[in-house]
Protein backbone atom coordinates (compact mmCIF):
# COMPACT_ATOMS: atom_id res chain seq x y z
CA UNK A 1 0.00 0.00 0.00
CA UNK A 2 1.16 3.54 -0.74
CA UNK A 3 1.45 5.66 2.40
CA UNK A 4 2.12 9.36 2.84
CA UNK A 5 2.93 11.06 6.12
CA UNK A 6 1.66 14.65 6.33
CA UNK A 7 3.50 16.68 8.95
CA UNK A 8 1.29 19.45 10.32
CA UNK A 9 3.23 19.56 13.59
CA UNK A 10 6.35 21.47 12.54
CA UNK A 11 5.11 24.57 14.33
CA UNK A 12 5.25 22.75 17.69
CA UNK A 13 8.18 21.89 19.93
CA UNK A 14 8.86 18.43 18.49
CA UNK A 15 11.41 17.31 15.93
CA UNK A 16 10.16 17.59 12.33
CA UNK A 17 9.60 14.32 10.49
CA UNK A 18 12.04 15.26 7.71
CA UNK A 19 14.78 15.62 10.33
CA UNK A 20 14.04 12.25 11.97
CA UNK A 21 13.95 10.58 8.54
CA UNK A 22 17.17 12.36 7.45
CA UNK A 23 15.50 13.94 4.41
CA UNK A 24 17.59 17.01 3.66
CA UNK A 25 17.21 19.62 2.40
CA UNK A 26 13.62 19.83 3.65
CA UNK A 27 10.76 20.78 1.36
CA UNK A 28 7.88 22.81 2.76
CA UNK A 29 4.42 23.33 1.32
CA UNK A 30 4.25 27.05 1.99
CA UNK A 31 1.67 28.49 -0.41
CA UNK A 32 -1.89 28.83 0.93
CA UNK A 33 -3.33 28.02 -2.49
CA UNK A 34 -2.95 24.29 -3.12
CA UNK A 35 -2.41 22.92 -6.62
CA UNK A 36 -1.44 19.44 -7.79
CA UNK A 37 1.85 20.77 -9.12
CA UNK A 38 2.81 22.42 -5.80
CA UNK A 39 2.06 19.25 -3.86
CA UNK A 40 4.07 17.06 -6.24
CA UNK A 41 7.06 19.39 -5.98
CA UNK A 42 7.11 19.28 -2.17
CA UNK A 43 6.63 15.55 -1.60
CA UNK A 44 9.77 13.74 -0.44
CA UNK A 45 10.36 9.99 -0.68
CA UNK A 46 12.17 8.06 2.03
CA UNK A 47 14.25 4.96 1.30
CA UNK A 48 11.53 2.90 3.04
CA UNK A 49 9.07 4.05 0.33
CA UNK A 50 7.26 6.28 2.81
CA UNK A 51 6.21 9.55 1.22
CA UNK A 52 6.45 12.74 3.26
CA UNK A 53 4.73 16.09 2.88
CA UNK A 54 5.66 18.85 5.32
CA UNK A 55 3.40 21.88 5.68
CA UNK A 56 5.14 25.16 6.42
CA UNK A 57 4.56 26.08 10.09
CA UNK A 58 3.82 29.66 8.99
CA UNK A 59 0.61 28.43 7.39
CA UNK A 60 -0.35 26.59 10.55
CA UNK A 61 0.70 29.15 13.16
CA UNK A 62 -0.63 32.20 11.35
CA UNK A 63 -3.66 30.31 10.02
CA UNK A 64 -3.29 32.01 6.66
CA UNK A 65 -4.65 28.98 4.84
CA UNK A 66 -8.37 28.97 4.13
CA UNK A 67 -10.74 26.03 4.39
CA UNK A 68 -10.05 25.30 0.74
CA UNK A 69 -6.42 24.55 1.63
CA UNK A 70 -7.34 21.50 3.70
CA UNK A 71 -10.06 20.37 1.30
CA UNK A 72 -7.88 20.57 -1.81
CA UNK A 73 -4.83 19.11 -0.08
CA UNK A 74 -6.54 15.93 1.05
CA UNK A 75 -8.61 15.62 -2.09
CA UNK A 76 -5.37 15.31 -4.04
CA UNK A 77 -3.74 12.98 -1.52
CA UNK A 78 -6.76 10.65 -1.41
CA UNK A 79 -6.47 10.18 -5.15
CA UNK A 80 -2.77 9.30 -5.00
CA UNK A 81 -2.33 7.26 -1.81
CA UNK A 82 -3.96 4.32 -0.04
CA UNK A 83 -3.24 5.67 3.44
CA UNK A 84 -2.69 9.22 4.69
CA UNK A 85 -1.16 9.58 8.15
CA UNK A 86 -1.34 13.10 9.59
CA UNK A 87 0.59 14.37 12.59
CA UNK A 88 -1.18 17.47 13.88
CA UNK A 89 0.10 20.32 15.99
CA UNK A 90 -0.97 20.25 19.66
CA UNK A 91 -2.32 23.78 19.29
CA UNK A 92 -6.00 24.07 18.44
CA UNK A 93 -6.60 25.78 15.11
CA UNK A 94 -8.94 25.47 12.19
CA UNK A 95 -6.54 23.33 10.12
CA UNK A 96 -6.35 20.77 12.94
CA UNK A 97 -10.13 20.69 13.37
CA UNK A 98 -10.75 20.41 9.64
CA UNK A 99 -8.22 17.58 9.35
CA UNK A 100 -9.84 15.67 12.22
CA UNK A 101 -13.28 16.24 10.72
CA UNK A 102 -12.39 14.59 7.40
CA UNK A 103 -10.36 11.75 8.95
CA UNK A 104 -11.68 8.21 9.07
CA UNK A 105 -9.65 7.23 12.13
CA UNK A 106 -8.28 9.40 14.95
CA UNK A 107 -5.36 8.13 17.01
CA UNK A 108 -4.99 9.86 20.38
CA UNK A 109 -1.57 9.47 21.99
CA UNK A 110 -0.90 10.06 25.67
CA UNK A 111 1.40 8.94 28.45
CA UNK A 112 -1.38 7.63 30.69
CA UNK A 113 -4.73 5.89 30.39
CA UNK A 114 -6.05 8.49 32.80
CA UNK A 115 -5.57 11.37 30.35
CA UNK A 116 -8.82 12.85 29.14
CA UNK A 117 -9.65 11.86 25.60
CA UNK A 118 -10.65 14.66 23.19
CA UNK A 119 -14.23 13.47 22.78
CA UNK A 120 -15.42 17.03 22.28
CA UNK A 121 -13.76 17.29 18.88
CA UNK A 122 -14.61 13.80 17.66
CA UNK A 123 -17.67 13.06 15.58
CA UNK A 124 -18.06 10.15 13.19
CA UNK A 125 -14.46 9.02 13.37
CA UNK A 126 -13.21 5.66 14.49
CA UNK A 127 -10.95 6.07 17.52
CA UNK A 128 -7.79 4.49 18.93
CA UNK A 129 -5.93 5.34 22.13
CA UNK A 130 -2.16 4.77 22.16
CA UNK A 131 -0.40 4.98 25.52
CA UNK A 132 3.35 5.28 26.05
CA UNK A 133 4.19 3.11 29.04
CA UNK A 134 7.18 1.32 30.54
CA UNK A 135 7.88 -2.37 29.96
CA UNK A 136 6.73 -3.61 33.35
CA UNK A 137 3.32 -1.95 33.28
CA UNK A 138 2.59 -3.20 29.77
CA UNK A 139 2.37 -6.80 30.92
CA UNK A 140 0.16 -6.04 33.91
CA UNK A 141 -2.24 -3.57 32.40
CA UNK A 142 -5.78 -4.87 31.64
CA UNK A 143 -6.13 -2.15 28.99
CA UNK A 144 -4.39 -4.32 26.43
CA UNK A 145 -7.64 -6.18 25.84
CA UNK A 146 -9.92 -3.16 25.73
CA UNK A 147 -9.05 -1.26 22.56
CA UNK A 148 -5.93 0.46 23.89
CA UNK A 149 -2.47 0.12 22.40
CA UNK A 150 0.39 0.20 24.86
CA UNK A 151 3.86 1.16 23.66
CA UNK A 152 6.67 -0.17 25.83
CA UNK A 153 9.57 2.20 26.30
CA UNK A 154 12.50 1.09 24.22
CA UNK A 155 15.26 3.69 24.34
CA UNK A 156 17.73 1.52 22.43
CA UNK A 157 15.41 1.06 19.44
CA UNK A 158 14.39 4.72 19.39
CA UNK A 159 18.00 5.92 19.64
CA UNK A 160 18.95 3.66 16.72
CA UNK A 161 16.09 5.17 14.70
CA UNK A 162 17.16 8.72 15.53
CA UNK A 163 20.73 8.02 14.45
CA UNK A 164 19.94 6.26 11.19
CA UNK A 165 16.58 7.66 10.12
CA UNK A 166 15.12 4.22 9.29
CA UNK A 167 11.69 3.70 10.94
CA UNK A 168 12.08 1.19 13.75
CA UNK A 169 9.19 -0.97 12.50
CA UNK A 170 11.34 -1.66 9.45
CA UNK A 171 14.77 -1.66 11.04
CA UNK A 172 13.81 -3.60 14.19
CA UNK A 173 10.48 -5.33 13.41
CA UNK A 174 10.72 -7.88 16.24
CA UNK A 175 11.16 -5.38 19.06
CA UNK A 176 8.12 -5.07 21.40
CA UNK A 177 7.49 -1.44 20.38
CA UNK A 178 7.51 -2.41 16.70
CA UNK A 179 5.11 -5.31 17.31
CA UNK A 180 2.72 -2.96 19.12
CA UNK A 181 2.72 -0.57 16.16
CA UNK A 182 2.26 -3.54 13.81
CA UNK A 183 -0.88 -4.59 15.72
CA UNK A 184 -2.25 -1.09 15.39
CA UNK A 185 -1.44 -1.05 11.66
CA UNK A 186 -3.22 -4.38 11.11
CA UNK A 187 -6.22 -3.08 13.03
CA UNK A 188 -6.42 0.09 10.95
CA UNK A 189 -5.85 -1.81 7.72
CA UNK A 190 -8.43 -4.47 8.68
CA UNK A 191 -5.81 -7.16 8.23
CA UNK A 192 -6.00 -9.95 10.81
CA UNK A 193 -4.00 -13.15 10.42
CA UNK A 194 -4.28 -16.32 12.45
CA UNK A 195 -1.65 -19.05 12.24
CA UNK A 196 -2.15 -22.60 13.49
CA UNK A 197 0.89 -24.88 13.31
CA UNK A 198 0.23 -28.50 12.39
CA UNK A 199 0.71 -30.80 15.35
CA UNK A 200 1.16 -27.86 17.72
CA UNK A 201 -2.12 -25.95 18.00
CA UNK A 202 -1.04 -24.39 21.29
CA UNK A 203 1.86 -22.72 19.51
CA UNK A 204 -0.58 -21.28 16.98
CA UNK A 205 -2.52 -19.62 19.77
CA UNK A 206 0.53 -17.49 20.63
Short mmCIF file of C-alpha atoms in Angstrom, two decimals, residues 56-142:
data_model
loop_
_atom_site.label_atom_id
_atom_site.label_comp_id
_atom_site.label_asym_id
_atom_site.label_seq_id
_atom_site.Cartn_x
_atom_site.Cartn_y
_atom_site.Cartn_z
CA UNK A 56 5.14 25.16 6.42
CA UNK A 57 4.56 26.08 10.09
CA UNK A 58 3.82 29.66 8.99
CA UNK A 59 0.61 28.43 7.39
CA UNK A 60 -0.35 26.59 10.55
CA UNK A 61 0.70 29.15 13.16
CA UNK A 62 -0.63 32.20 11.35
CA UNK A 63 -3.66 30.31 10.02
CA UNK A 64 -3.29 32.01 6.66
CA UNK A 65 -4.65 28.98 4.84
CA UNK A 66 -8.37 28.97 4.13
CA UNK A 67 -10.74 26.03 4.39
CA UNK A 68 -10.05 25.30 0.74
CA UNK A 69 -6.42 24.55 1.63
CA UNK A 70 -7.34 21.50 3.70
CA UNK A 71 -10.06 20.37 1.30
CA UNK A 72 -7.88 20.57 -1.81
CA UNK A 73 -4.83 19.11 -0.08
CA UNK A 74 -6.54 15.93 1.05
CA UNK A 75 -8.61 15.62 -2.09
CA UNK A 76 -5.37 15.31 -4.04
CA UNK A 77 -3.74 12.98 -1.52
CA UNK A 78 -6.76 10.65 -1.41
CA UNK A 79 -6.47 10.18 -5.15
CA UNK A 80 -2.77 9.30 -5.00
CA UNK A 81 -2.33 7.26 -1.81
CA UNK A 82 -3.96 4.32 -0.04
CA UNK A 83 -3.24 5.67 3.44
CA UNK A 84 -2.69 9.22 4.69
CA UNK A 85 -1.16 9.58 8.15
CA UNK A 86 -1.34 13.10 9.59
CA UNK A 87 0.59 14.37 12.59
CA UNK A 88 -1.18 17.47 13.88
CA UNK A 89 0.10 20.32 15.99
CA UNK A 90 -0.97 20.25 19.66
CA UNK A 91 -2.32 23.78 19.29
CA UNK A 92 -6.00 24.07 18.44
CA UNK A 93 -6.60 25.78 15.11
CA UNK A 94 -8.94 25.47 12.19
CA UNK A 95 -6.54 23.33 10.12
CA UNK A 96 -6.35 20.77 12.94
CA UNK A 97 -10.13 20.69 13.37
CA UNK A 98 -10.75 20.41 9.64
CA UNK A 99 -8.22 17.58 9.35
CA UNK A 100 -9.84 15.67 12.22
CA UNK A 101 -13.28 16.24 10.72
CA UNK A 102 -12.39 14.59 7.40
CA UNK A 103 -10.36 11.75 8.95
CA UNK A 104 -11.68 8.21 9.07
CA UNK A 105 -9.65 7.23 12.13
CA UNK A 106 -8.28 9.40 14.95
CA UNK A 107 -5.36 8.13 17.01
CA UNK A 108 -4.99 9.86 20.38
CA UNK A 109 -1.57 9.47 21.99
CA UNK A 110 -0.90 10.06 25.67
CA UNK A 111 1.40 8.94 28.45
CA UNK A 112 -1.38 7.63 30.69
CA UNK A 113 -4.73 5.89 30.39
CA UNK A 114 -6.05 8.49 32.80
CA UNK A 115 -5.57 11.37 30.35
CA UNK A 116 -8.82 12.85 29.14
CA UNK A 117 -9.65 11.86 25.60
CA UNK A 118 -10.65 14.66 23.19
CA UNK A 119 -14.23 13.47 22.78
CA UNK A 120 -15.42 17.03 22.28
CA UNK A 121 -13.76 17.29 18.88
CA UNK A 122 -14.61 13.80 17.66
CA UNK A 123 -17.67 13.06 15.58
CA UNK A 124 -18.06 10.15 13.19
CA UNK A 125 -14.46 9.02 13.37
CA UNK A 126 -13.21 5.66 14.49
CA UNK A 127 -10.95 6.07 17.52
CA UNK A 128 -7.79 4.49 18.93
CA UNK A 129 -5.93 5.34 22.13
CA UNK A 130 -2.16 4.77 22.16
CA UNK A 131 -0.40 4.98 25.52
CA UNK A 132 3.35 5.28 26.05
CA UNK A 133 4.19 3.11 29.04
CA UNK A 134 7.18 1.32 30.54
CA UNK A 135 7.88 -2.37 29.96
CA UNK A 136 6.73 -3.61 33.35
CA UNK A 137 3.32 -1.95 33.28
CA UNK A 138 2.59 -3.20 29.77
CA UNK A 139 2.37 -6.80 30.92
CA UNK A 140 0.16 -6.04 33.91
CA UNK A 141 -2.24 -3.57 32.40
CA UNK A 142 -5.78 -4.87 31.64
#
